[in-house]
Every structure is written in C-alpha cells, then in structure tokens.
Tab-separated table of C-alpha atoms and ligand atoms in Angstrom:
chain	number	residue	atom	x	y	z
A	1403	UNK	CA	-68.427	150.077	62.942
A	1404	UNK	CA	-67.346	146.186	64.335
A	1405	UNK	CA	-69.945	144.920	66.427
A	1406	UNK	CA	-68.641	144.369	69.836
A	1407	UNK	CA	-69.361	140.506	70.290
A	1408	UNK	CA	-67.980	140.530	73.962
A	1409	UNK	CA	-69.755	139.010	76.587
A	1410	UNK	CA	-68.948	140.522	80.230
A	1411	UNK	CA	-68.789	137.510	82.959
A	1412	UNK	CA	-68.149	138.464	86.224
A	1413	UNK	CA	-65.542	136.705	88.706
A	1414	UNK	CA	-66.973	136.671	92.080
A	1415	UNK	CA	-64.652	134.281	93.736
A	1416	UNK	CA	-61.946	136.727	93.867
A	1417	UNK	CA	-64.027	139.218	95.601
A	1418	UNK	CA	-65.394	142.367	94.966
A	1419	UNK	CA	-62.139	144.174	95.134
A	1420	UNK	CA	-60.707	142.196	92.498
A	1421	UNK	CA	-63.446	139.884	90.635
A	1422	UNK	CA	-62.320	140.703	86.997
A	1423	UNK	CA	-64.797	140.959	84.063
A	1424	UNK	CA	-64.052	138.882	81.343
A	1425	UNK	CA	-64.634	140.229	77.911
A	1426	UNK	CA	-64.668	137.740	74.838
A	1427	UNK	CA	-64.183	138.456	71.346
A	1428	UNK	CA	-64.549	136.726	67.611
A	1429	UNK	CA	-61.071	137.091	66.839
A	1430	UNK	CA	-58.105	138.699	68.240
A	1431	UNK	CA	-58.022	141.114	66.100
A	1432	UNK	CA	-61.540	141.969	67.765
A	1433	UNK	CA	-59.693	141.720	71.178
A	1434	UNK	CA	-56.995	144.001	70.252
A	1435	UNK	CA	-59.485	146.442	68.799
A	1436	UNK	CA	-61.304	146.167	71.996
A	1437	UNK	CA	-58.500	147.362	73.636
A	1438	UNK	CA	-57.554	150.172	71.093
A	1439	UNK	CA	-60.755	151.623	71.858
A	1440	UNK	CA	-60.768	151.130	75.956
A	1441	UNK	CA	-57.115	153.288	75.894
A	1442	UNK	CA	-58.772	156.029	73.955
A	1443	UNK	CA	-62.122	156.194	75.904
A	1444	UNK	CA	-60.071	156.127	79.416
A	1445	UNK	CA	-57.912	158.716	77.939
A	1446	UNK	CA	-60.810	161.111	76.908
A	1447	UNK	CA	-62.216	160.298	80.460
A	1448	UNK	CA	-59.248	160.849	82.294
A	1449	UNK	CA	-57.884	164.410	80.888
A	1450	UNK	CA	-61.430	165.768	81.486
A	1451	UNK	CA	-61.432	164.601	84.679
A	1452	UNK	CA	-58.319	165.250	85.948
A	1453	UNK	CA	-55.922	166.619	83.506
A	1454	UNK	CA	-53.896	164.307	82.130
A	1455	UNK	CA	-53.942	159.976	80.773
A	1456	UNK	CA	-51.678	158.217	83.009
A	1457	UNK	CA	-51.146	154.777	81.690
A	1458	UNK	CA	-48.468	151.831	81.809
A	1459	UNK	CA	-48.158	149.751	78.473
A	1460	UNK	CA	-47.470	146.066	78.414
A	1461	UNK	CA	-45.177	144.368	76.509
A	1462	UNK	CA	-44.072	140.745	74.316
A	1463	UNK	CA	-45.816	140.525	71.307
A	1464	UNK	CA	-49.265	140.496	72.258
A	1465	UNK	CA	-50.239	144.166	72.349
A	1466	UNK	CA	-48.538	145.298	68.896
A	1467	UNK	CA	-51.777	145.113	66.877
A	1468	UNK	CA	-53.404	146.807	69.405
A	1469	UNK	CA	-50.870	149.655	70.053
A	1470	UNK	CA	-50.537	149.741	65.490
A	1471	UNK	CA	-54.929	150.079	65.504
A	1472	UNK	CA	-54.545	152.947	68.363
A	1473	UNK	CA	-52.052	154.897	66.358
A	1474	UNK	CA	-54.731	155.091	63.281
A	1475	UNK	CA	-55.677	158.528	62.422
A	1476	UNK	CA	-59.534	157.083	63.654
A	1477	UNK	CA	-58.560	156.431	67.261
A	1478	UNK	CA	-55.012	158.673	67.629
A	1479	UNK	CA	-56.758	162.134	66.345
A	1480	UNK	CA	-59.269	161.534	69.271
A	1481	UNK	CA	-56.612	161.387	71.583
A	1482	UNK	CA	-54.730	165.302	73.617
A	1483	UNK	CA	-51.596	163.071	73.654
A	1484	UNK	CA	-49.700	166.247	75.370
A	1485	UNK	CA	-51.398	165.095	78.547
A	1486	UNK	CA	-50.436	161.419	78.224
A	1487	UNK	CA	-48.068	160.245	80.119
A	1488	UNK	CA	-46.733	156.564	79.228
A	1489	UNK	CA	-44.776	154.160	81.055
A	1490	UNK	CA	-44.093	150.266	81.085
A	1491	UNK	CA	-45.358	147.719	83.869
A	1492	UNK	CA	-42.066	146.291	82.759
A	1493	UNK	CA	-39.196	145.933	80.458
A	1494	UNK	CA	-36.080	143.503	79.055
A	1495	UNK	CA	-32.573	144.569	80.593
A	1496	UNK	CA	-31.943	145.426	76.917
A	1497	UNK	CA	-30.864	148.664	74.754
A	1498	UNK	CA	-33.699	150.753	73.504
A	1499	UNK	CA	-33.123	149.798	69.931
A	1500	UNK	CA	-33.309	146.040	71.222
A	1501	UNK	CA	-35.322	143.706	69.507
A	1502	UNK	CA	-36.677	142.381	72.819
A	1503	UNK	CA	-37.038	145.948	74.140
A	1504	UNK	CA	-40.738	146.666	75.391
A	1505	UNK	CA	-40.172	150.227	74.975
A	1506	UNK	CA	-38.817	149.555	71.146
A	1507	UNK	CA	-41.945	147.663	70.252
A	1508	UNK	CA	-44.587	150.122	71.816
A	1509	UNK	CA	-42.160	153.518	70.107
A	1510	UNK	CA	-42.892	151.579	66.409
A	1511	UNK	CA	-45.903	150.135	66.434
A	1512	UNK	CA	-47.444	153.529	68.449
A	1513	UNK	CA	-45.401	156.401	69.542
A	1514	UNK	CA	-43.658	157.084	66.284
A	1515	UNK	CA	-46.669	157.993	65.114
A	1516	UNK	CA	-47.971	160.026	67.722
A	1517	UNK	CA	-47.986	163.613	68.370
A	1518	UNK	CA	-46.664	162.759	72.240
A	1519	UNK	CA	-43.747	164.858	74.107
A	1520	UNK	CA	-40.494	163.073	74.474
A	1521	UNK	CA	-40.961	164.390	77.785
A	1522	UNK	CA	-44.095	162.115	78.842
A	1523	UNK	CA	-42.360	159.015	77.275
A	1524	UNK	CA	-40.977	157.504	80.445
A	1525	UNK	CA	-39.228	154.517	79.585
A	1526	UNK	CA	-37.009	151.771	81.830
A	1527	UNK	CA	-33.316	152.378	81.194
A	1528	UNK	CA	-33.187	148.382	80.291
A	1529	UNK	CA	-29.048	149.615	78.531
A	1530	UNK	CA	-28.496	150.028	82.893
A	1531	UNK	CA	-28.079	147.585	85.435
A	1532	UNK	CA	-31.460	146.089	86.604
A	1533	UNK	CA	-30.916	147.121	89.790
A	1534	UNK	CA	-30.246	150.822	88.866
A	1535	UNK	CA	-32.862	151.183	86.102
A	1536	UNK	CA	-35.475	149.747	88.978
A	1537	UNK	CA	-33.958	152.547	91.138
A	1538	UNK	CA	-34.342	155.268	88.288
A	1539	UNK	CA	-37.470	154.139	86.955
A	1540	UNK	CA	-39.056	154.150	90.582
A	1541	UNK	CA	-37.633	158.099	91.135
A	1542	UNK	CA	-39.880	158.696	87.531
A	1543	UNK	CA	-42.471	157.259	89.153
A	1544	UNK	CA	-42.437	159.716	92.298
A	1545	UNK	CA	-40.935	162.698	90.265
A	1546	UNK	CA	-44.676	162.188	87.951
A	1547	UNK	CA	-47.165	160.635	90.675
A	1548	UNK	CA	-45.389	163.031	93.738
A	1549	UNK	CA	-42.571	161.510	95.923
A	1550	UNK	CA	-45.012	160.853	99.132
A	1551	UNK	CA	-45.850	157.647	100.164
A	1552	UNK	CA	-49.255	157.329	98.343
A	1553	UNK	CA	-48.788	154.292	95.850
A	1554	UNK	CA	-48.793	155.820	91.682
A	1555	UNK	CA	-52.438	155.780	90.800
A	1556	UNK	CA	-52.417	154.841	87.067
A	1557	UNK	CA	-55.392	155.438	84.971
A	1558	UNK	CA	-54.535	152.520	82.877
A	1559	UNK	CA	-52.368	149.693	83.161
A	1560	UNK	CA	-52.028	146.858	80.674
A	1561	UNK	CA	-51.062	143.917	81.085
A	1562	UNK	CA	-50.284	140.370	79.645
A	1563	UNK	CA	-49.921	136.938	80.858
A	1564	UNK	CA	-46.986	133.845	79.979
A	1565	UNK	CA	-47.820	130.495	79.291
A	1566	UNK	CA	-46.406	130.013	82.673
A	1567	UNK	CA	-48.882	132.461	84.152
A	1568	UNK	CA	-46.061	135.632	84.682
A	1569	UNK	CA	-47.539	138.938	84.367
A	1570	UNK	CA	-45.617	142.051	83.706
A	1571	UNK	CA	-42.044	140.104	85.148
A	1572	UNK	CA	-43.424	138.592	88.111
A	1573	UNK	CA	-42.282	135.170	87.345
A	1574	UNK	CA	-43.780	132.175	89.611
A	1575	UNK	CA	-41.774	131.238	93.425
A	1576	UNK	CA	-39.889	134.790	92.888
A	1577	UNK	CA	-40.025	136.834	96.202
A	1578	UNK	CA	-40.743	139.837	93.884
A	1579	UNK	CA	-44.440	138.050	93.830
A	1580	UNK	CA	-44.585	139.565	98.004
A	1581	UNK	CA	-43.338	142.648	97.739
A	1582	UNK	CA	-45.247	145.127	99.703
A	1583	UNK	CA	-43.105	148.485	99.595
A	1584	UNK	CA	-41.168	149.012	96.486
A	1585	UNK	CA	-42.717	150.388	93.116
A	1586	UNK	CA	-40.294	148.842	91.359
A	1587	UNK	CA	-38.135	145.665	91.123
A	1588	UNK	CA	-35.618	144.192	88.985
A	1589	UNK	CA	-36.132	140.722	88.097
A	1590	UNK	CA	-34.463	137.656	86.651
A	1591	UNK	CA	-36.688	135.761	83.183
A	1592	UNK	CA	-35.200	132.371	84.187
A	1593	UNK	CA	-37.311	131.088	81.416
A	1594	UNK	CA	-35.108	132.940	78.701
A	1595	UNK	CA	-31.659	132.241	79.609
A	1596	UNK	CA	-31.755	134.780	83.076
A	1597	UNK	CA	-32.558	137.985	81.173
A	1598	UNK	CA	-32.939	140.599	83.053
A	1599	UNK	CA	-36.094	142.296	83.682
A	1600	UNK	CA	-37.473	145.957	85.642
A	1601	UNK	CA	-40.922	145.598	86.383
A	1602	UNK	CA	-43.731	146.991	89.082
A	1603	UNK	CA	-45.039	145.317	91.449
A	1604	UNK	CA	-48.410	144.153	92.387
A	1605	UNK	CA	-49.243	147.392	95.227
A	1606	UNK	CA	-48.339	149.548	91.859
A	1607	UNK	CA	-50.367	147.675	89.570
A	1608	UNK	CA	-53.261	146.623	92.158
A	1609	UNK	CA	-53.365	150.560	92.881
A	1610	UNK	CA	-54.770	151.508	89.129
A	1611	UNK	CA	-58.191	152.975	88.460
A	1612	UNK	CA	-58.040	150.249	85.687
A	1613	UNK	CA	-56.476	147.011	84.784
A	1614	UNK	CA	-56.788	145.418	81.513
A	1615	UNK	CA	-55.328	142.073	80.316
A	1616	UNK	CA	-55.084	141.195	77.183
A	1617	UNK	CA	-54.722	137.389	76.079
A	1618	UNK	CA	-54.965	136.415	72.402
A	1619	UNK	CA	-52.971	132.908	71.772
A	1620	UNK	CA	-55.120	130.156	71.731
A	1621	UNK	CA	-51.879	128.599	73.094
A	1622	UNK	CA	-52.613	130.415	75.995
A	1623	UNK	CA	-56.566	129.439	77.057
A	1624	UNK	CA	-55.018	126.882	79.944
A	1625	UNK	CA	-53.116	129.167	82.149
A	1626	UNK	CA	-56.434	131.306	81.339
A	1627	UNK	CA	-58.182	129.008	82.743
A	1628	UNK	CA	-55.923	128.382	85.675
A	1629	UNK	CA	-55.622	132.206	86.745
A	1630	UNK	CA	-59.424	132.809	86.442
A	1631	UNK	CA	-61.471	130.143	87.157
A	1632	UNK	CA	-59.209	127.904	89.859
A	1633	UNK	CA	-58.032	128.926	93.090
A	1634	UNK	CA	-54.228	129.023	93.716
A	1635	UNK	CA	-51.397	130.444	94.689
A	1636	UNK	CA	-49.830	133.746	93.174
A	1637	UNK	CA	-45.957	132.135	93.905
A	1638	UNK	CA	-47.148	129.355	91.194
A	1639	UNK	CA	-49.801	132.017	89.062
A	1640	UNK	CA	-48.259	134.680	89.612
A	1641	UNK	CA	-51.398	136.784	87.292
A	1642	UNK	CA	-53.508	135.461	90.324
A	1643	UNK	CA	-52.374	138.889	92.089
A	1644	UNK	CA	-53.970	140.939	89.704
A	1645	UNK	CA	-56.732	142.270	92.153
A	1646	UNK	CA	-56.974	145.895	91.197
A	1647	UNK	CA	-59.509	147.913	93.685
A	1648	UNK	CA	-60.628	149.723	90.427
A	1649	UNK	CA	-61.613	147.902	86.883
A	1650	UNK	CA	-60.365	144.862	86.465
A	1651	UNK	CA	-60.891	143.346	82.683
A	1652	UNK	CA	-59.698	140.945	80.799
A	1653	UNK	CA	-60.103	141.018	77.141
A	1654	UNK	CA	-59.631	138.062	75.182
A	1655	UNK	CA	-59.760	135.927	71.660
A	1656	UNK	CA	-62.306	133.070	71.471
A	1657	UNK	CA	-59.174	131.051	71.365
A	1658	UNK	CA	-57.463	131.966	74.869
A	1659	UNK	CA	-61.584	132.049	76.153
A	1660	UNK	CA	-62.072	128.277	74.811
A	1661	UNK	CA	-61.262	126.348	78.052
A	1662	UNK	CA	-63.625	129.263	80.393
A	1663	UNK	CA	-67.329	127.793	80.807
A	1664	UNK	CA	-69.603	129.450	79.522
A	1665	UNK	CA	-67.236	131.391	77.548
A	1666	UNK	CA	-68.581	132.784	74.000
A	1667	UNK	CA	-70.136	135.789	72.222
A	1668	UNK	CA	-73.387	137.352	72.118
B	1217	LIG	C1	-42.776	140.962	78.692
B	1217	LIG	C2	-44.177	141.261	79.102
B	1217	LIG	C3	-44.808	140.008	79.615
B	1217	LIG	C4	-45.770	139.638	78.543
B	1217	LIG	C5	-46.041	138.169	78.562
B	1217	LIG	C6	-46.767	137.763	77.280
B	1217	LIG	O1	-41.917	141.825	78.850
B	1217	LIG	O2	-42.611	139.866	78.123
B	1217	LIG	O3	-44.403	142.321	79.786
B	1217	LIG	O4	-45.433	140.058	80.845
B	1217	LIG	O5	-46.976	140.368	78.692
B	1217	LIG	O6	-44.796	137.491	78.627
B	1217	LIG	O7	-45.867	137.973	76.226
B	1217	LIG	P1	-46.340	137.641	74.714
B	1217	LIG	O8	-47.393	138.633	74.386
B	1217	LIG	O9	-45.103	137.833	73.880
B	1217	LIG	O10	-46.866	136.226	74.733
C-alpha cells in the first residue's frame, strides 16, 4: 500500500468556483499512481450514482504511466468498464495508428487491455479534416450527453499542461481561448510545425464534476508556477481557464511542485 505523501493546498485567489487543490507527490510515479487511483474511485462513484463513468483522457506523454498502472489487474478488475464511456479533451490531426495520436497512446498503454465496448471508445477522427472531425466529434458529444443545449457534464476530465502553459489544444492568443458556444474546436499547434489539433473548449471542460491535471516534468514547475500562483491572462496561460465549478485538482511530482511555496509532502 504507497503512502499517499500529498499535501492538499488550496487556491483561493481564483475563487471558490475554481480555486484548485494542489496535490504533491514524492515522485511521479507517485503522481501518476495518484491519478490511477482518482479514475477508479470516480468511476466506482459515478456508475453507482448514476449509471455510467463519463470521462475525457488527456494526452502527450505525460499520462502513459498513469493510464499503463490503471490497466493493472489491481485497479482495472475494480473497474464495470461496460459503463465507461471515454473520450479525449483533444487530439493530433493524425491517423489512429499515429505515433502522435492521443487516442493511439491511451488504446496501448490502457484500452487494449481493458474489457471496454468498442462502442464507448469515442475517439476524434484526427485521419479527417480538423474542421470535420471537430464537427463529428461534437455530434458524439450530443448523441452521448443528449443533443439539448445543456453543456456535456463529464465525470472526469484530465488534463495536462505545455511548457508554454496550453492545456488540452488551447494554445496562448488563439481565439479558441474565448469561445463560449461550441463543444468543440479545431485548432492549429503552431509550436510543432501547424499540426492540426480537435480539442474542447473551456465551457466543456469548466462544466465537469471533476478536473484533474496532471504535471510531472520538473521541466515544467515554472509555467506551474505561473498558472497557479500569479495572476494573468488565459490568451498568454491559456491553463489559467481551468475553473471547473466541480473538483478542481492538480496532481503533481515534487519536481513540477518545486517553484510553489510551501510546496512539499507530509
Ligand atoms: C496533447 C495534449 C496536451 C498535453 C500537453 C503536455 O495533445 O499534446 O493534450 O495538452 O497535455 O501538451 O504534453 P506532454 O505530457 O507530452 O508534456
């Protein structure tokens, strides 16, 4: 049994709607773990309560040890994975079988291994034009969550941040960061020769029961920093929109915690 060695910190300056509790951890391994564990809990939580485990995955290379320790028989037996439902807060305008593909990462290190219908996989079409994967992936949405006007309430969404303080693919000065109608948007990674992205927005991702971010790189613990403990705008830190009416927790290495005050285990 690991000893949880988080300490929970609490972020009034954003405001009770959205102060965000940060959680930090030994090692990132501990972080990912952390998170493992969270997925499986909310899961257990949310079928009892209302049926099913709605939950959007994040992608890069952050979450794969997470998504690998969650598909152990210890945490995946726990889990009635026929009433998961999984999406993406975003994904590369790339094949399936894409190394850069979100959806290829999460599908090895996780859903391979997984007793989870093909039918509540819900990937972005990243093989189709942005702008009609955004268009598809946004009809999934309303075809799962109902096609009225009430935003998608996920159970869980996950998230992590860039060095350049992107979440999901909400990049900094993009108009995407203002969006107030659509679920979902296809975006440009002008940091990685204009790739193109599908991602949510921030009324989808502000609308979840939960919010999680997880930040391992030590690389990392400035734009940390930045989103958490300065004030700014969301057009230059773009993870500064993350303001969630439900949970809103950030789960982090001692590494990406180093430059918070205070920051460090029990
Ligand atoms: C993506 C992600 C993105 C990611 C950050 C961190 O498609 O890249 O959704 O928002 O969380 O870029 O990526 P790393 O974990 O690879 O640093």
């Amino acid at each position: 049994m690991t000893q949880d060695t988080s300490r929970e910190r609490p972020r009034p300056d954003l405001g009770e709607a959205s102060s965000a509790l940060v959680r930090v951890y030994a090692t990132e391994a501990e972080a990912s773990r952390s998170g493992a564990r969270s997925f499986a809990d909310r899961a257990l939580e949310a079928v009892a309560e209302r049926g099913r485990f709605t939950v959007a995955l994040s992608g890069g290379d952050t979450p794969r040890l997470m998504y690998e320790m969650l598909a152990t028989p210890e945490l995946a037996r726990s889990i009635p994975w026929d009433r998961v439902h999984v999406f993406w807060g975003d994904d590369r305008g790339v094949a399936p079988d894409h190394p850069r593909s979100n959806f290829r990462m999460a599908r090895e290190a996780l859903l391979d291994h997984v007793d989870i219908p093909a039918a509540n996989v819900h990937r972005i079409q990243g093989e189709l034009p942005a702008t009609e994967a955004a268009r598809l992936y946004e009809s999934e949405l309303r075809s799962v969550f109902g096609g009225g006007p009430a935003l998608p309430r996920f159970d869980l969404i996950h998230l992590g941040i860039g060095g350049d303080g992107h979440t999901a693919s909400l990049f900094p000065g993009e108009p995407s960061l203002h969006e107030s109608s659509r679920w979902v948007l296809d975006a440009i990674d002008r940091s990685h020769h204009d790739e193109p992205r599908v991602t949510f927005t921030f009324p989808v991702i502000n609308a979840a029961r939960a919010v999680e971010v997880l930040v391992l790189e030590p690389a990392k613990a400035d734009v940390v920093h930045r989103v958490l403990s300065e004030r700014g705008e969301v057009d230059v830190l773009p993870a500064r929109g993350i303001a969630p009416t439900g949970e809103h927790v950030w789960l982090l290495s001692t590494g990406a915690a180093r430059r918070l005050a205070s920051a460090g285990q029990r």
